[in-house]
XYZ file of C-alpha atoms in Angstrom:
490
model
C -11.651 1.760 50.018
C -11.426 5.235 50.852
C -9.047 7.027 53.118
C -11.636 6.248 56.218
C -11.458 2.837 55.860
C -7.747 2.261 55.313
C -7.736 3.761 58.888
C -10.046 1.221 59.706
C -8.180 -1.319 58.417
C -5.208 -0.728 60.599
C -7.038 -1.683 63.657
C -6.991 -5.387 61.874
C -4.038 -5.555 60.237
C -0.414 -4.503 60.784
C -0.042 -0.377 59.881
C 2.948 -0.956 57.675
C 0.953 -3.483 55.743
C -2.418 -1.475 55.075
C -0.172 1.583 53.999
C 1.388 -0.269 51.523
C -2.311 -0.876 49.991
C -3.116 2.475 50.117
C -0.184 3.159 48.518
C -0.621 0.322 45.437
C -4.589 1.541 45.190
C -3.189 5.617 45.217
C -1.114 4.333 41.977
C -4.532 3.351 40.143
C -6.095 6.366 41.382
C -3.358 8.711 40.078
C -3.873 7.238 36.863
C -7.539 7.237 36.813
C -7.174 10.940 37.921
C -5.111 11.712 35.005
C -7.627 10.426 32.676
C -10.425 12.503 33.960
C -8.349 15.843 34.295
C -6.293 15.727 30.669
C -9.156 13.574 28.448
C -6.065 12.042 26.298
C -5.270 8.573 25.987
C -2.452 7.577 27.972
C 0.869 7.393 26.705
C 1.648 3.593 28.565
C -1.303 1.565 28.679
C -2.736 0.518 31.937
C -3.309 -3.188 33.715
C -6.168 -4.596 33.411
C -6.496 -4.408 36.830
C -6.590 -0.953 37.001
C -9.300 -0.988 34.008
C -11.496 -2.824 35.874
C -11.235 -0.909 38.908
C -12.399 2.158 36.912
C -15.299 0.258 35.210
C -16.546 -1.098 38.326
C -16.264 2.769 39.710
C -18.038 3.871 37.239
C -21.071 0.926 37.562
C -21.085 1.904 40.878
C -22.396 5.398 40.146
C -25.452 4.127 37.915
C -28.699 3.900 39.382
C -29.111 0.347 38.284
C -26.360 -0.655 41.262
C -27.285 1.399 44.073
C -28.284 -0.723 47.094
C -30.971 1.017 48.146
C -32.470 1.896 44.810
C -36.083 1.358 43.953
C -37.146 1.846 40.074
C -40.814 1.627 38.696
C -39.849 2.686 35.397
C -40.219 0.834 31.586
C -36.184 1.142 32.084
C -34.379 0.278 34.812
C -31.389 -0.861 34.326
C -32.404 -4.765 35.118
C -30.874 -7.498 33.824
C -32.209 -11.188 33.771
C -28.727 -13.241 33.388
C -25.553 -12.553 35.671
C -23.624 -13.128 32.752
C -24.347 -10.702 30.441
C -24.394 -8.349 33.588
C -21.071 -9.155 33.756
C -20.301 -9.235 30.198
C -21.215 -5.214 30.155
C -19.753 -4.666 33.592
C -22.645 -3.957 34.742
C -23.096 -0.843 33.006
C -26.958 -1.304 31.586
C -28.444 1.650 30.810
C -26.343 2.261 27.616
C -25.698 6.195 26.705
C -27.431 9.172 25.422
C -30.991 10.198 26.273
C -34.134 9.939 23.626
C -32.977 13.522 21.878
C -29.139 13.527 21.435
C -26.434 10.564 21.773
C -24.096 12.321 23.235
C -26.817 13.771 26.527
C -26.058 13.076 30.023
C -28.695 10.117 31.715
C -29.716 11.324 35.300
C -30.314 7.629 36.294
C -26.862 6.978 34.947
C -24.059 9.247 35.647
C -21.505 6.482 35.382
C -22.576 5.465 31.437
C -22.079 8.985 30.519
C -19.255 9.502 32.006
C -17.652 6.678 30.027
C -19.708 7.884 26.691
C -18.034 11.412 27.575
C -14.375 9.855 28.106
C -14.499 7.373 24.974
C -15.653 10.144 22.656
C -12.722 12.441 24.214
C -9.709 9.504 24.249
C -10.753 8.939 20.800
C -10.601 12.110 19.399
C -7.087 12.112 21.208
C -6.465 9.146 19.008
C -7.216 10.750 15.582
C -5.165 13.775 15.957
C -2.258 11.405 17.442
C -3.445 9.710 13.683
C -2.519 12.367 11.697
C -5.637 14.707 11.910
C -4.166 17.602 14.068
C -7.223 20.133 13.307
C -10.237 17.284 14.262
C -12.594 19.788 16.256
C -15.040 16.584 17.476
C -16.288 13.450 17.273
C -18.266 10.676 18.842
C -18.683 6.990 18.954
C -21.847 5.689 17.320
C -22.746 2.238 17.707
C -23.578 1.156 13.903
C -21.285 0.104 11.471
C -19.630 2.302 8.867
C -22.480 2.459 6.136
C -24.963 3.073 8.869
C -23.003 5.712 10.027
C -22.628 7.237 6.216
C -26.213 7.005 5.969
C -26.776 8.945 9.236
C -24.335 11.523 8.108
C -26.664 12.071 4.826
C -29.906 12.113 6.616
C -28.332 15.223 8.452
C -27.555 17.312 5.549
C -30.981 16.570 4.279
C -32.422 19.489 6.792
C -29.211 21.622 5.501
C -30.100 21.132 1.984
C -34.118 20.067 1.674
C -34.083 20.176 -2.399
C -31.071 18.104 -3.028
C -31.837 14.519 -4.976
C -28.421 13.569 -5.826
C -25.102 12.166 -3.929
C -21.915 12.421 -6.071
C -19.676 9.402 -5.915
C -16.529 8.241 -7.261
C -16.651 4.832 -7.719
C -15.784 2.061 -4.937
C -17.193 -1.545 -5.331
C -18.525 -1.710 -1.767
C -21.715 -2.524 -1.297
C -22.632 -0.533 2.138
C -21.457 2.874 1.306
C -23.776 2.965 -1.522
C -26.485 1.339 -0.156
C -26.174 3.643 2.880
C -26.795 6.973 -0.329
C -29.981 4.422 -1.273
C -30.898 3.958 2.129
C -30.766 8.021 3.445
C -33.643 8.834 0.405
C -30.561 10.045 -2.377
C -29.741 8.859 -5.787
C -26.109 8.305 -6.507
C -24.298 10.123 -9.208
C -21.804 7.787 -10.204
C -18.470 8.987 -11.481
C -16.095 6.283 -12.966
C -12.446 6.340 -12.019
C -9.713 7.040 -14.433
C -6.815 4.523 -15.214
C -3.765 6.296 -14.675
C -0.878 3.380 -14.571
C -2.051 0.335 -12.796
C -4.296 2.917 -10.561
C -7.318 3.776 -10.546
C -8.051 7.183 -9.564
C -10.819 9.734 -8.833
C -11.534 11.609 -12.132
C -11.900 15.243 -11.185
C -12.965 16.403 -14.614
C -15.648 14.471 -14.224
C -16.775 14.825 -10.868
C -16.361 18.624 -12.243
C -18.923 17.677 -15.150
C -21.677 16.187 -13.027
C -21.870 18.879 -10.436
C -22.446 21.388 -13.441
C -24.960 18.693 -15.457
C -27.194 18.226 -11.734
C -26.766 21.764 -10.381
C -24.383 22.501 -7.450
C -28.014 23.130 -4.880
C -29.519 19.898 -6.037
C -26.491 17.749 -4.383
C -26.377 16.882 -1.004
C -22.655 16.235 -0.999
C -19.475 14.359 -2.606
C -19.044 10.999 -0.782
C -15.271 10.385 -1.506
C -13.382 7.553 0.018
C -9.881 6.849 1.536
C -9.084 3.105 2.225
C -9.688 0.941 -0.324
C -8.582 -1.995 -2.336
C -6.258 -1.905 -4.776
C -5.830 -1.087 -7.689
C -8.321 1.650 -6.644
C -6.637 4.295 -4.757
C -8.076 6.907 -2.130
C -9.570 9.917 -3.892
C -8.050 13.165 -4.371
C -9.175 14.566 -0.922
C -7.536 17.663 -1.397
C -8.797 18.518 -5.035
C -12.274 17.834 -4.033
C -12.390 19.240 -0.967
C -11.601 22.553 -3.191
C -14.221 21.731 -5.389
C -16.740 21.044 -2.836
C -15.323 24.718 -1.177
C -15.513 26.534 -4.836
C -19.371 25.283 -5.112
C -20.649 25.314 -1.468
C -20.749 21.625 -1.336
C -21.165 19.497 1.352
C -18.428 16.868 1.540
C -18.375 13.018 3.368
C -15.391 11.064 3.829
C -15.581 7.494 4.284
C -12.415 6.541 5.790
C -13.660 3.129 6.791
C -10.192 1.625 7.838
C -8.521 4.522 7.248
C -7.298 5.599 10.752
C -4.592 3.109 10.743
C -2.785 4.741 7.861
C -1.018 8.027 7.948
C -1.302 8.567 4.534
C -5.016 8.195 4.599
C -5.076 10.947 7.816
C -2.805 13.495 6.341
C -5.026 13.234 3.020
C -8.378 14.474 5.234
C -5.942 16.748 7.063
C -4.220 18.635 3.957
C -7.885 18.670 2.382
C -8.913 21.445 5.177
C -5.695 22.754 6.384
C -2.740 23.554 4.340
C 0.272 25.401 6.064
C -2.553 26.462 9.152
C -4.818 28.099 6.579
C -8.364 26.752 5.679
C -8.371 25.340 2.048
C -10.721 22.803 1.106
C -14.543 21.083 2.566
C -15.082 18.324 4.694
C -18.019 18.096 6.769
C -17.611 14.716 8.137
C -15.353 11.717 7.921
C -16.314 8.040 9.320
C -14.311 5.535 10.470
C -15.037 1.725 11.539
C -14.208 0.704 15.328
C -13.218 -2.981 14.424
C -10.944 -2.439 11.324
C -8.987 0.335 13.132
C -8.843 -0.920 16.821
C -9.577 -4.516 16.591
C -12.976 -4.523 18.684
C -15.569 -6.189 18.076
C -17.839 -5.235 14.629
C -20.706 -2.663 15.187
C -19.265 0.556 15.960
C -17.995 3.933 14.280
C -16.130 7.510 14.772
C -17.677 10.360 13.000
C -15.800 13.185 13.039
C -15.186 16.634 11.926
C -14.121 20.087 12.072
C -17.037 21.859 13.066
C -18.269 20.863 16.066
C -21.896 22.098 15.745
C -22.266 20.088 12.527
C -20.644 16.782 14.146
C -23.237 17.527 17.385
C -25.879 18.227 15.031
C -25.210 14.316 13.717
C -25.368 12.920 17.002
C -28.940 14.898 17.633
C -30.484 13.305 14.889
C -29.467 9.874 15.761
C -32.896 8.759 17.343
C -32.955 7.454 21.400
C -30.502 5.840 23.391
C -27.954 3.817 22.353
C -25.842 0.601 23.127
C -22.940 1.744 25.202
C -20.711 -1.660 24.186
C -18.857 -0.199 21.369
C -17.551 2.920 23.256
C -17.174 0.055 26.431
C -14.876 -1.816 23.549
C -12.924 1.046 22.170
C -12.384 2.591 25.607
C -11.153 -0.771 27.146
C -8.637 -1.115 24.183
C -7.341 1.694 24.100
C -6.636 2.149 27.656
C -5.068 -1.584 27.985
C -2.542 -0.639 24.908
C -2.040 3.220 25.685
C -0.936 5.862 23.074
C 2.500 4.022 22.364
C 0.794 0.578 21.968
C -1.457 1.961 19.186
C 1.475 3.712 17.784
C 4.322 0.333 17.769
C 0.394 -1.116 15.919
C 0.179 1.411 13.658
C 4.093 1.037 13.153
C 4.037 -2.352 12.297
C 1.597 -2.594 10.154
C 3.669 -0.249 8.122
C 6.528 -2.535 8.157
C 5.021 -5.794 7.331
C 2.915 -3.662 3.990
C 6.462 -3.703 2.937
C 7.110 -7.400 3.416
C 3.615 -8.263 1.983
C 4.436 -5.987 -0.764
C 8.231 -7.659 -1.384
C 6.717 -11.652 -0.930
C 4.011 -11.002 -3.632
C 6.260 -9.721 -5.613
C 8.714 -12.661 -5.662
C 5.397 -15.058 -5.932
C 4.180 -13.088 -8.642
C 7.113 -13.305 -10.609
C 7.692 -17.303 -9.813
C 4.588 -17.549 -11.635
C 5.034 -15.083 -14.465
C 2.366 -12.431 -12.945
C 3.704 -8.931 -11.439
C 2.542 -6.872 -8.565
C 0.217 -4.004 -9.529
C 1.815 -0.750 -9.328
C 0.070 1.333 -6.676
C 1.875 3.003 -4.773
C -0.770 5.564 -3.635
C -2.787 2.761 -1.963
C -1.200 2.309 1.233
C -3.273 -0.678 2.787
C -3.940 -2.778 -0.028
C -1.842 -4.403 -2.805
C -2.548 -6.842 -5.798
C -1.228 -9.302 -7.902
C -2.333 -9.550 -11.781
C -3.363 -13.177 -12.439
C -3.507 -12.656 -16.155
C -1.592 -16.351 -16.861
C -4.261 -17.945 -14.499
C -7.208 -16.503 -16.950
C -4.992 -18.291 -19.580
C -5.549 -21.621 -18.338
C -9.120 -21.257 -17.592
C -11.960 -19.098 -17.643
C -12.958 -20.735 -14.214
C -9.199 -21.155 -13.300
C -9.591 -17.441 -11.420
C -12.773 -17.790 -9.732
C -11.601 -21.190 -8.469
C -8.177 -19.432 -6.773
C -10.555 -17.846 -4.389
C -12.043 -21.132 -3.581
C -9.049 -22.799 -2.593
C -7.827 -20.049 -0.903
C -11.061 -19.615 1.260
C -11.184 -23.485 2.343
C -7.542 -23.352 2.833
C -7.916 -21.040 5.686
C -6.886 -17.758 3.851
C -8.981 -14.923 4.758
C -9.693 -11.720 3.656
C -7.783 -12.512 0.261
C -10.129 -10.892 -2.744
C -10.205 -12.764 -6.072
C -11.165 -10.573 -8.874
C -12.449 -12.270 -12.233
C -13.366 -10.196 -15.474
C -16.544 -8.888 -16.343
C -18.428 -9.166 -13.106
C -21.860 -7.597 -13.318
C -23.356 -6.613 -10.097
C -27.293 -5.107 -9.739
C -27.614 -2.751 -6.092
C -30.573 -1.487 -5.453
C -31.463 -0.919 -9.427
C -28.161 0.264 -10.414
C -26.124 -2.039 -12.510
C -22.322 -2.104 -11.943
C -20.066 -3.800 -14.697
C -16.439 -4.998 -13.644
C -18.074 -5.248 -10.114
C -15.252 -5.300 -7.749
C -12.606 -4.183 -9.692
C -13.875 -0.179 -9.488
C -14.272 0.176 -13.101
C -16.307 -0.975 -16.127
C -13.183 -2.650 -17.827
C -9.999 -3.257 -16.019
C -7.500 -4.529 -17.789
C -6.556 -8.241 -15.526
C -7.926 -10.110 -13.472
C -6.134 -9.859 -10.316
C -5.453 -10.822 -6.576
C -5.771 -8.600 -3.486
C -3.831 -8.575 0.622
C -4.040 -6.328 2.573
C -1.836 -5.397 5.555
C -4.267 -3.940 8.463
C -3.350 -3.255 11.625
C -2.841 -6.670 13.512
C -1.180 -8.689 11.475
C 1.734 -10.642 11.835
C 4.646 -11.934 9.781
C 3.391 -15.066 10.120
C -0.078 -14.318 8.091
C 1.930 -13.189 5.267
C 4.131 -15.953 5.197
C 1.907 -18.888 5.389
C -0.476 -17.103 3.020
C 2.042 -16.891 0.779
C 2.919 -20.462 0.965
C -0.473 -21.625 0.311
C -0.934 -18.796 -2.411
C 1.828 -20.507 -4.180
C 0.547 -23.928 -3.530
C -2.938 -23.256 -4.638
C -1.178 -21.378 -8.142
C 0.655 -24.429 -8.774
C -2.083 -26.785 -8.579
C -4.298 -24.612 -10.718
C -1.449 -24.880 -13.513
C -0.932 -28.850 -13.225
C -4.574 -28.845 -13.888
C -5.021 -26.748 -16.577
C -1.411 -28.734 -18.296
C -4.007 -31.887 -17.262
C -6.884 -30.555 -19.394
C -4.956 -29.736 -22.477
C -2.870 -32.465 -22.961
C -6.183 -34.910 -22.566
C -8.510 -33.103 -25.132
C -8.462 -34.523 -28.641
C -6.472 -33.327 -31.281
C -7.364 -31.317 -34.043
C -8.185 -33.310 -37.063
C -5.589 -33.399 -39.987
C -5.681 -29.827 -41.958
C -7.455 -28.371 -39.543
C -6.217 -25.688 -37.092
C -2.883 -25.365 -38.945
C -2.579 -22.592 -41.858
C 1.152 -22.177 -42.086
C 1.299 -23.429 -45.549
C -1.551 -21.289 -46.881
């Protein structure tokens, strides 16, 4: 309804009436207007009304819904089933052109308008993170190691006679299949116990640049989030090393965004005081673990904005606009302070997670790791568990799992784990040889007092069972014959 037909309207229906509807649709507008002028995310969220007013406005302006439009292309926009036409808002055509992600589609003004705004609220969203200096970024729709992988594959044309990726250890499987996958070998450097933690070994890293040659590596893939007892890396140290040898560096900050710790690590890497200090080329982020959307999107960002547009050239055709469609609608429904109360309770339960497994921990003569540079993930040793049992550990994730605990990570000894070729011992646990077995929880943005509690109550439950059932076992095997087993009087 535009100003024309409120007129209109009045002819119908009473004058004092209409104007108040013009009024009520003039509030959406303002806000919809402030979105287009400032490119932020906005400090209160909106309704959902007024969300779907501005995605229908903006299917409205893809050639796909005009009413008089007639397309004899491969790609037109059409869509068998009203449902998924619906699902997507009718917004079909998805974004970027054949050449570049981030291009405008003449048949599609609308789609790229929203691929334009997501990429622009979201950046919005990483400096409110903690990253003040982020120069760009864009939405991609792949997952995180996808996303890694496309970030490699664009410093191959930077650096054509580079073999070799080096990478302290993490035992996840898609950011180093994502080094196999982009054409590189991984240089492997193992972490260093320091404490309970396990930390990026910068002599090392040091050692391997100087044994492969600093113009035969593509880059240093370092790593933020992470489970505990592995820590993120030491962003700022290696982002001077990468600087000292010319370098390229990747972050993988997978769930990272949601910690502040984890953004003022990639921050202080580059900038220190407002002066440049250290290398990062890129960093990566995953949609779902840091905005709760749906899985199957990223952020890669950066502070160079020809390197970070340079990534979205080589990233071959169009794309699937439903990530940025997810991230956008999210983030507009909660606004700026929404993501920030999020981001401020998941700070506050960590601390309840942390105090509970404590208390369990100790019921059960165990103790809570001591890592307090990991500021996501905790764990609990379960060295009295591997006491009972050899099986007694792997069994605790078991239960857990068909108890309806989630996301809880059971970590046995001496795991050996083959990826493409490359054998990992300890898998999991980020080292050859850690020193327990152990538990890990993790508080990530979304959860609620009420995970942590009844997950500690079956935790417990589960613990207790395991130890009637080892007491079971030993009291029914047989006893030793006489004389044997027993050389006190010797």
């Amino acid at each position: 309804m535009n100003s024309e037909n409120f007129s209109l309207s009045e002819k119908i229906v009473s004058t004092a009436y209409v104007r108040q509807g013009s009024q009520a649709r003039r509030g959406h507008e303002h806000l919809i207007r402030q979105l287009l002028e400032q490119g932020k995310c906005p400090e209160e969220g909106w309704s959902e009304s007024t969300v779907e007013l501005f995605l229908s406005e903006l299917a409205v302006m893809d050639s796909n819904n005009f009413l008089g439009n007639c397309g004899v292309g491969e790609r037109e926009g059409r869509v068998a089933s009203s449902l998924v036409a619906r699902r997507h808002y009718r917004l079909i055509h998805g974004i970027g052109r054949s050449g570049d992600i981030a291009a405008i589609q003449p048949k599609a003004a609308g789609s790229s308008l929203l691929n334009k705004l997501t990429n622009s609220v979201v950046l919005d969203i990483l400096k409110l993170s903690g990253v003040r200096s982020v120069a760009s970024c864009f939405v991609v729709p792949m997952a995180t190691g996808m996303s890694l992988t496309l970030c490699f594959l664009t410093l191959r044309h930077r650096r054509p006679k580079a073999r070799y990726i080096v990478w302290p250890r993490i035992d996840q499987k898609s950011c180093f299949k994502a080094m196999i996958t982009a054409g590189f070998e991984p240089a492997v450097v193992e972490n260093v116990l320091e404490g309970d933690e396990l930390r990026t070994d910068l002599e090392a890293v040091e050692r391997k640049i100087e044994e492969l040659g600093a113009e035969n590596i593509l880059c240093v893939h370092s790593t933020t989030s992470c489970f505990a007892p592995r820590v993120p890396d030491r962003l700022e140290e290696l982002a001077a090393v990468c600087a000292k040898h010319n370098i390229p560096h990747i972050v993988n900050n997978a769930y990272g965004v949601q910690s502040s710790k984890c953004m003022h690590l990639i921050q202080q890497a580059v900038f220190h005081q407002g002066a440049r200090v250290g290398r990062i080329d890129a960093f990566v982020q995953s949609l779902d673990k840091n905005f709760m959307v749906p899985v199957g999107g990223a952020i890669i960002a950066g502070f160079d904005e020809s390197f970070i547009q340079e990534i979205s050239q080589m990233y071959p055709g169009r794309a699937s606009a439903s990530p940025s469609l997810d991230v956008l609608i999210t983030l507009l429904t909660l606004g700026a302070s929404g993501y920030k109360k999020l981001l401020s309770e998941r700070k506050e339960i960590y601390l309840f997670l942390a105090q509970e497994l404590k208390s369990l921990a100790s019921a059960h003569g165990e103790r809570l790791l001591h890592t307090p540079h990991n500021p996501i993930s905790l764990a609990m040793s379960l060295d009295g568990l591997q006491a009972e049992s050899d099986k007694a550990v792997t069994q605790l994730g078991s239960m857990l799992f068909t108890r309806q605990v989630s996301g809880a990570r059971v970590i046995p000894l001496g795991k050996e784990q083959t990826i493409s070729g490359h054998k990992f011992r300890g898998f999991m646990s980020h080292c050859e040889a850690y020193p327990c077995p152990y538990l890990n929880a993790a508080s990530a943005v979304g959860i609620a007092r009420e995970d942590v509690t009844l997950c500690i109550k079956r935790l417990d439950k589960c613990l207790k069972t395991l130890k009637k059932e080892g007491n079971a076992a030993k009291s029914s095997s047989p006893a030793a014959p006489s004389g044997e087993g027993d050389t006190t009087g010797e």
